[in-house]
XYZ file of C-alpha atoms in Angstrom:
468
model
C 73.059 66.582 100.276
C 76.053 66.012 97.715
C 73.831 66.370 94.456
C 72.456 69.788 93.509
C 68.755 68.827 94.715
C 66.549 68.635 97.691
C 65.291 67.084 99.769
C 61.808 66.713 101.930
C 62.492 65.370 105.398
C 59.123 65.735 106.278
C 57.830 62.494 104.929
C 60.691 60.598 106.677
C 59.026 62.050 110.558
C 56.056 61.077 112.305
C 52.761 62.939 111.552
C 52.164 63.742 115.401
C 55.942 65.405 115.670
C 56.043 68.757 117.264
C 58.000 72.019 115.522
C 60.400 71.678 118.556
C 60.853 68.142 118.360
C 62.086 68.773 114.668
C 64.738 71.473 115.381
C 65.978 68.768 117.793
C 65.946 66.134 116.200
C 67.733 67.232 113.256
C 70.191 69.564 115.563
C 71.028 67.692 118.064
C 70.724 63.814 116.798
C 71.219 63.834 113.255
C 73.879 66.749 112.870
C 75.862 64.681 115.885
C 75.444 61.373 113.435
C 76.781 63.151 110.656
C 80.056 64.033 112.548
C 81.657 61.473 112.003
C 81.084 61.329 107.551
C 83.114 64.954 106.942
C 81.735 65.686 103.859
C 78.014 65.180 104.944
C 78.250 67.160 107.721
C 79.690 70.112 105.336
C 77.057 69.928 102.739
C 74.538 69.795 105.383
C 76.404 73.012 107.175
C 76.548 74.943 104.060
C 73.135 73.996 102.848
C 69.915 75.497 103.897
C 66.996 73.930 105.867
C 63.394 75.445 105.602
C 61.499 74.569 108.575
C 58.051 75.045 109.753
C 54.619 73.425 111.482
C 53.794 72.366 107.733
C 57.134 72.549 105.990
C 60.706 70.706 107.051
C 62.947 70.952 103.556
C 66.414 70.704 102.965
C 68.452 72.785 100.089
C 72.175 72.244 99.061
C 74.328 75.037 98.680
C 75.023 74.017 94.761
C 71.237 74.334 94.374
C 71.269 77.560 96.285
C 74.003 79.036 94.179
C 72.380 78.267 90.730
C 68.997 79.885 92.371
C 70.629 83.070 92.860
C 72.426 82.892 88.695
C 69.071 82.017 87.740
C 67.532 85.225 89.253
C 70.449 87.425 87.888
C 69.795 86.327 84.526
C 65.868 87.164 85.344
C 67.313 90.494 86.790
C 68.749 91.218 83.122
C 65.542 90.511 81.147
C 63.140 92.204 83.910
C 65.251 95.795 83.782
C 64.979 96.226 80.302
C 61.120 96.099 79.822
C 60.200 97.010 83.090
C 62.033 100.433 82.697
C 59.950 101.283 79.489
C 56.947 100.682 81.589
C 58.023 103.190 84.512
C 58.209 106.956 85.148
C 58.696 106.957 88.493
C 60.974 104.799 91.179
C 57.964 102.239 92.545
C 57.771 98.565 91.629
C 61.485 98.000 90.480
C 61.306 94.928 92.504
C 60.948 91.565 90.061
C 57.002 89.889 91.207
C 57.104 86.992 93.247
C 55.091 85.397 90.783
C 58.239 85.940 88.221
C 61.049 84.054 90.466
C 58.802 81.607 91.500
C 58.157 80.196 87.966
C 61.936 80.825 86.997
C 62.991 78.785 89.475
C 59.864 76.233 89.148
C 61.155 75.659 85.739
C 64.277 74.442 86.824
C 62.517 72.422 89.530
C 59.679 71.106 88.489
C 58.550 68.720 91.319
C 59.118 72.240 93.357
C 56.755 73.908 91.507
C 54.208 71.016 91.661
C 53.959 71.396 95.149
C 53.867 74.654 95.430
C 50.661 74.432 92.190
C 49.079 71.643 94.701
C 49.611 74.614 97.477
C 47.688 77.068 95.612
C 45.327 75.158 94.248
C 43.827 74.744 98.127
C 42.925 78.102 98.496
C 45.943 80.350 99.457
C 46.216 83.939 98.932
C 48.386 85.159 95.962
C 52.158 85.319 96.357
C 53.335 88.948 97.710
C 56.267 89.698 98.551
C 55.053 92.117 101.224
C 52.950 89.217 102.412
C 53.336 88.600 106.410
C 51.480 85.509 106.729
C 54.539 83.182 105.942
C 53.130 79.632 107.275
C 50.096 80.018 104.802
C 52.804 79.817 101.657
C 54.317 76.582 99.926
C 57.487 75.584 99.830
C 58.782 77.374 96.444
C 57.683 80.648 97.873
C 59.699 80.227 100.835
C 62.875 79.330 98.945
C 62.624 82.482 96.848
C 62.257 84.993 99.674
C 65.184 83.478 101.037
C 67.012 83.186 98.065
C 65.866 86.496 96.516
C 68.253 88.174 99.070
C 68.463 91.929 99.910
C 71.789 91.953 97.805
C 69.685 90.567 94.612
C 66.928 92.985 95.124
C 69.257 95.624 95.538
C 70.933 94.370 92.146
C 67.246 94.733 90.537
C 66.440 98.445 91.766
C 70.176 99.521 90.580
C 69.517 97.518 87.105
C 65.933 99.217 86.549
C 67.463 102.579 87.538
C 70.347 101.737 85.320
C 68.389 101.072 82.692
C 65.891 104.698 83.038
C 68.986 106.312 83.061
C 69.829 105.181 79.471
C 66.108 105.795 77.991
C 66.544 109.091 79.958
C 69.432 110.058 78.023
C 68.127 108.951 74.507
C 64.846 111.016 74.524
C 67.020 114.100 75.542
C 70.054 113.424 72.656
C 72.405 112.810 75.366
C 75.249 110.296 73.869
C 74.525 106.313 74.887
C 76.312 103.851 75.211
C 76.741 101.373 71.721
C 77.098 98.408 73.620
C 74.569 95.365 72.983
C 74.316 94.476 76.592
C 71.610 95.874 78.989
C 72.117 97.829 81.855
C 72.130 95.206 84.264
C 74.938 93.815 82.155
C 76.992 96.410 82.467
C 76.645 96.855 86.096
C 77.765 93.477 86.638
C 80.862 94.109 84.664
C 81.422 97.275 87.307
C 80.954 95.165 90.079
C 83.383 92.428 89.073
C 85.898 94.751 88.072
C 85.254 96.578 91.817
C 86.016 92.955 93.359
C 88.971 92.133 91.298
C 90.620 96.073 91.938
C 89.942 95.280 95.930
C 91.576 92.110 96.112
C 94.812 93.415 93.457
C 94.998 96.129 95.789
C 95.056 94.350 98.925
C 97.092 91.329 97.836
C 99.875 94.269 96.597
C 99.559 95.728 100.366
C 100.147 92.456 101.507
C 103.024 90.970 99.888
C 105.045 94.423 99.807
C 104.400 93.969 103.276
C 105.804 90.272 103.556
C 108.895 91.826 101.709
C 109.346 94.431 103.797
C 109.373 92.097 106.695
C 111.643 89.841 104.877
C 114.440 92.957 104.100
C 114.833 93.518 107.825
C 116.245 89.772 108.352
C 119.364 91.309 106.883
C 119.660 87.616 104.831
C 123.039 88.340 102.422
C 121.596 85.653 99.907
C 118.081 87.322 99.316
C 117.949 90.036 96.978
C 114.801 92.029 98.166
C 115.222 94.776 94.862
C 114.354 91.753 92.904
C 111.338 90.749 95.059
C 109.713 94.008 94.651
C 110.456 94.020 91.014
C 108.662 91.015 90.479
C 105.943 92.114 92.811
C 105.664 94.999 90.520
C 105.393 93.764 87.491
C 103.545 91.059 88.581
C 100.491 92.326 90.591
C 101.348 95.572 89.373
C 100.996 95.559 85.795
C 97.799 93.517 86.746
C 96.385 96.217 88.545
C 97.403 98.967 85.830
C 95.892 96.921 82.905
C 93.048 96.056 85.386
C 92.247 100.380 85.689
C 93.069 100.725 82.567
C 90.506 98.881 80.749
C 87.757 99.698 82.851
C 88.688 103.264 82.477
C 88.426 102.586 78.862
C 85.336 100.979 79.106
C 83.886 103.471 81.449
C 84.957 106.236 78.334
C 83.712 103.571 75.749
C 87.144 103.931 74.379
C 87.394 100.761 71.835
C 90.931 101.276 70.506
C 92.474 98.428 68.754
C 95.628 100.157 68.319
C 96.654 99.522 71.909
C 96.732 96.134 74.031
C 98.347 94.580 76.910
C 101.245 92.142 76.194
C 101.718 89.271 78.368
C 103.792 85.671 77.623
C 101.808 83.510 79.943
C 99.003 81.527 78.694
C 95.480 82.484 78.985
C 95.464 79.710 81.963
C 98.307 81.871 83.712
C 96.316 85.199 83.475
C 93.530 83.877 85.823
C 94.288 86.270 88.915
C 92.212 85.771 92.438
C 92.580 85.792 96.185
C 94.784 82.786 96.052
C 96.872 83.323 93.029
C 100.818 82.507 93.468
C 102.363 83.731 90.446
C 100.794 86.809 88.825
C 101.202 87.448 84.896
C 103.663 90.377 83.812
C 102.130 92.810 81.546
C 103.068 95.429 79.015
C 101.460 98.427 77.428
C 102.359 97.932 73.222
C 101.075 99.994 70.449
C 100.327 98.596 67.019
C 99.212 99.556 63.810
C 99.254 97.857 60.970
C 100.176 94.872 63.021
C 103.402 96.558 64.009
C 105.084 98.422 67.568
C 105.366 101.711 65.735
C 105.396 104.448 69.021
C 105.648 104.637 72.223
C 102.168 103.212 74.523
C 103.035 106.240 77.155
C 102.895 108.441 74.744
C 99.987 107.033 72.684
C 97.986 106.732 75.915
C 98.203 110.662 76.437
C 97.012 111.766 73.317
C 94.334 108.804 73.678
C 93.324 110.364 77.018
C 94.509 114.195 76.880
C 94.638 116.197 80.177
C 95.296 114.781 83.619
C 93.705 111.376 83.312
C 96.251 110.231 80.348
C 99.380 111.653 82.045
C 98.164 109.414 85.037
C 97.845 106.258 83.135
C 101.210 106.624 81.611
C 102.779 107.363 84.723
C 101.462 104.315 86.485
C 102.411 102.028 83.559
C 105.755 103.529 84.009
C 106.055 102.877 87.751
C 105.130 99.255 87.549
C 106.953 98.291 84.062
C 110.287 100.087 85.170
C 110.064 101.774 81.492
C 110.635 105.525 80.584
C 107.503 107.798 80.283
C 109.238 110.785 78.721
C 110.914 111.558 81.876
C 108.254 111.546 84.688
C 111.495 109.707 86.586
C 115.048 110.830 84.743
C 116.605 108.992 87.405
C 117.108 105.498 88.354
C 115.012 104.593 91.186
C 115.206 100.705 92.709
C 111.900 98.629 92.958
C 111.202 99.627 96.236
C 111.341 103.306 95.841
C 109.231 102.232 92.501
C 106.691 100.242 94.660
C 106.101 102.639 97.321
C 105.626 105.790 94.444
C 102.943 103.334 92.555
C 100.936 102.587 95.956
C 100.662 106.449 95.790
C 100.339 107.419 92.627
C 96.849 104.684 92.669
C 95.908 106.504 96.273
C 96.419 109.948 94.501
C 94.089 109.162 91.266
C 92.149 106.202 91.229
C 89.338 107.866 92.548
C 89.123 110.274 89.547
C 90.286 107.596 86.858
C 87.895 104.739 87.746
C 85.406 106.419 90.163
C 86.489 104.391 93.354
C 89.563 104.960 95.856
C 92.272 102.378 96.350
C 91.665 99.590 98.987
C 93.211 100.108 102.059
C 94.822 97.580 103.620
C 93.921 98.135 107.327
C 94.165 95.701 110.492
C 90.917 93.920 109.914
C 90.379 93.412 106.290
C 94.382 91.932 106.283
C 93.164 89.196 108.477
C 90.042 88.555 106.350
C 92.021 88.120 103.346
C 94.677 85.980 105.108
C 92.146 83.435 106.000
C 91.076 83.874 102.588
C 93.744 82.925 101.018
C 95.011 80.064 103.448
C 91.662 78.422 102.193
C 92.050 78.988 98.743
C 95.880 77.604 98.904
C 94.767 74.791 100.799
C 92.150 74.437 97.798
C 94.788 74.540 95.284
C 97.468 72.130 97.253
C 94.542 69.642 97.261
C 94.681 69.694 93.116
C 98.214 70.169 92.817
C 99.800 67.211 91.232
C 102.997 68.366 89.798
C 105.744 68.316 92.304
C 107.188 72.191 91.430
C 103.663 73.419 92.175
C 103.178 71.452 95.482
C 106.086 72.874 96.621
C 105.651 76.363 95.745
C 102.118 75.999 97.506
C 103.303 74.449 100.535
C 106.016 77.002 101.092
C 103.379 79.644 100.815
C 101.143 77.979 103.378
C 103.397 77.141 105.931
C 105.388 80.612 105.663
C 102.151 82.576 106.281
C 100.811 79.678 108.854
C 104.119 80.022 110.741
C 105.172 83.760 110.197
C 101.856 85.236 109.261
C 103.108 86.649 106.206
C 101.857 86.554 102.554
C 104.156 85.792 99.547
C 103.904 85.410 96.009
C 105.954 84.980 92.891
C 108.408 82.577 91.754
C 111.464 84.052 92.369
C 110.235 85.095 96.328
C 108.828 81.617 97.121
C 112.011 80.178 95.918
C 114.189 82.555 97.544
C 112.934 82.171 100.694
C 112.820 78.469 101.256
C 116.477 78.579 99.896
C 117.464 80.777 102.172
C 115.371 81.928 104.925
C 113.525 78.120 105.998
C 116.957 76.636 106.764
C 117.996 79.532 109.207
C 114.293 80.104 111.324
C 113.850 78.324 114.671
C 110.212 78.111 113.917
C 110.326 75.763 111.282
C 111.318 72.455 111.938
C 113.820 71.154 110.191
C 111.908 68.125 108.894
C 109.660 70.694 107.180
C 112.526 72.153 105.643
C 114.351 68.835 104.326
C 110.795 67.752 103.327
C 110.354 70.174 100.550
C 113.717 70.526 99.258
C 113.846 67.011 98.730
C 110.505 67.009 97.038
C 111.999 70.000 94.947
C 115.375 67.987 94.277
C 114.634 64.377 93.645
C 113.287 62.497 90.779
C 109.926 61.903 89.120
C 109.828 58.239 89.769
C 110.701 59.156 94.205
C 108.079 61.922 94.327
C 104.531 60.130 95.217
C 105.455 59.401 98.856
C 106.850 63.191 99.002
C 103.885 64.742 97.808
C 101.954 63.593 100.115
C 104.349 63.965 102.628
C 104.458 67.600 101.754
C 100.944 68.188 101.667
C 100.237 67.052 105.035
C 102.797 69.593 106.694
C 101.214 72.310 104.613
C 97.769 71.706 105.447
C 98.309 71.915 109.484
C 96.076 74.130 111.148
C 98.474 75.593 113.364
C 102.124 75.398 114.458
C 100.997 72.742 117.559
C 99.347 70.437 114.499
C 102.565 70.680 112.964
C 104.875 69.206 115.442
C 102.415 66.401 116.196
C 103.116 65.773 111.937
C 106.739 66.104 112.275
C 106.753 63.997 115.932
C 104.668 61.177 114.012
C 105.967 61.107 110.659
């Protein structure tokens, strides 16, 4: 269950076993064995089992995963000649036949089964076949792991791919890129997940800092929160529309790039990302900063759509953009004008609105996020990252609140930990000592640390701090 295999559990069970006995036997006695061995019981919960009269099979998730890659890569090849073939929208669905051997030639003692299977007289593999307890066991795993999602994928990458043969026979001007189509709509539909999750996590921290500004704290300086918010998960946001508007145009211009000192480690933004890398907009040529980006990006993009750019680079950079803002606005005002400006004109720059943060996808991402800080505590050796993670779990397990940045997480458990009645003090003393002491006192702390981080509620806390 650990490995990325499988495994046959029907040779372990009696021949004269019922279907029902099975299902029990493996839900009610074996998952209540593997209670008590953690990480087991979670391979076995996130893997897949494949059970019928003939058939009792167990998949890990790992295996699962590299199915599904496998097929995408199929997806690619399969667009490109298949839309040569077509004229019409029918059969843009990869055969059966086609998965099953891609995958059988990752597997092979898979595929010898399912060879044995055919080889006693079976019908031929369909996907619009009904009779599913006549298949083997290789043809099971692909209907399940061909999902709706993937086929979807497949029709939009055939389509895709008509579209530019379409536009070729009729002069129209294509695209010079190398890639197929089903290549480039996978670059649209990662840049669509990283814009949602950019979007939201801006929502959700100018939220936390809005929270934080009421608390009236005369330490914390909330102007400087939102300006690193801004340039933060702002500037990643505007360089984030900003490319894929370019690539949407095909605009390949080396003259203009996006400036950042963090390393190429640093730039890796997602759901649970503490510190976001601070961007700028420079023009070069001849290796040089010779004009200004804003006003290289308008006669780049002339009209609306260049104005827009510029203005949003302006917003989130605090820099001039020939006067869109003669005067001086604070980082809040700045904020709130760049959450606009994106609901005013993403929709015409990049072809998709800007992500809402409502009631329902906040608590989605929330969870999220505790799991992918909880992810990133686990790896965290370095005492200044364990504490920045740990004051970022606890102040969203404790105050349901998001925060992010250097200067914010320090800030507030400086200055707004010491003073709350919902956070024990041990918690408190806990990390600034971590924070304060030396390299050869921190093991002990660390893990100290850790384990007040990773409660799973407030309750689970105090038992830690009662027990410690």
């Amino acid at each position: 269950m650990l490995t990325q295999s499988f495994a046959n559990l029907k040779i372990h069970l009696p021949d004269d076993i019922t279907l029902d006995e099975v299902r029990e036997l493996i839900d009610v006695h074996l998952v209540s064995v593997m209670k008590d061995q953690s990480d087991i019981y979670k391979a076995f919960n996130n893997g897949l089992l494949i059970i019928d009269e003939n058939i009792t099979f167990f998949f890990c998730s790992e295996m699962i995963q590299s199915c599904k890659e496998m097929i995408l890569r199929l997806i690619e090849e399969y667009s490109i000649s298949r839309a040569k073939q077509m004229t019409d929208d029918q059969d843009m669905i990869i055969p059966l036949r086609d998965v099953v051997q891609c995958i059988g030639d990752q597997y092979l003692d898979l595929l010898d089964l399912q060879n044995q299977h055919n080889y006693q007289g079976r019908k031929r593999m369909d996907w619009n076949t009904t009779e599913s307890n006549e298949e083997g066991i290789l043809v099971k795993l692909c209907r399940v792991v061909f999902s709706e999602e993937l086929q979807q994928m497949c029709i939009q990458a055939v389509k895709a791919e008509m579209d530019r043969i379409e536009a070729t026979m009729h002069g129209v001007s294509v695209s010079t890129r190398t890639g197929g189509a089903s290549t480039i709509q996978h670059v649209k539909e990662s840049f669509e997940s990283s814009f949602r999750s950019l979007c939201h996590l801006l929502q959700l921290c100018s939220k936390s800092i809005k929270t934080i500004h009421t608390r009236n704290v005369s330490n914390i300086n909330v102007n400087d929160m939102y300006n690193e918010l801004l340039k933060g998960c702002g500037s990643c946001l505007a360089k984030t529309i900003t490319e894929h508007y370019m690539f949407k145009n095909e605009t390949n211009d080396h003259d203009l790039s996006f400036h950042t000192e963090e390393s190429k480690n640093e730039q890796n933004v997602s759901i649970e990302s503490l510190m976001f890398p601070t961007y700028s907009l420079q023009c070069y040529q001849n290796g040089e900063t010779t004009r200004c980006p804003f006003s290289y990006l308008r006669s780049l993009f002339p009209g609306s759509d260049g104005k827009s750019l510029s203005l949003m680079w302006s917003l989130c950079t605090d820099e001039s953009a020939e006067d869109d803002y003669s005067e001086d606005i604070g980082a809040s005002k700045r904020l709130e004008l760049f959450i606009s400006h994106l609901a005013d004109n993403s929709l015409a720059l990049i072809g998709l609105p800007f992500s809402v943060l409502d009631k329902k996808t906040e608590k989605k991402i929330l969870l999220a996020r505790r799991e992918g800080l909880l992810n990133r505590l686990e790896r965290c050796i370095e005492k200044e990252k364990v504490v920045m993670c740990a004051t970022a779990l606890l102040y969203q397990q404790i105050k349901s609140l998001s925060i992010s940045g250097k200067l914010t997480i320090t800030s507030v458990l400086q200055d707004l930990f010491p003073n709350d009645k919902k956070i024990p003090e041990e918690v408190t003393k806990a990390l600034q000592t971590l924070r304060d002491c030396d390299p050869e006192d921190q093991e002990e702390l660390i893990k100290q640390v850790k384990r007040f981080a990773s409660a799973k509620n407030n309750k689970a806390l105090l038992v830690l701090v009662n027990d410690n």
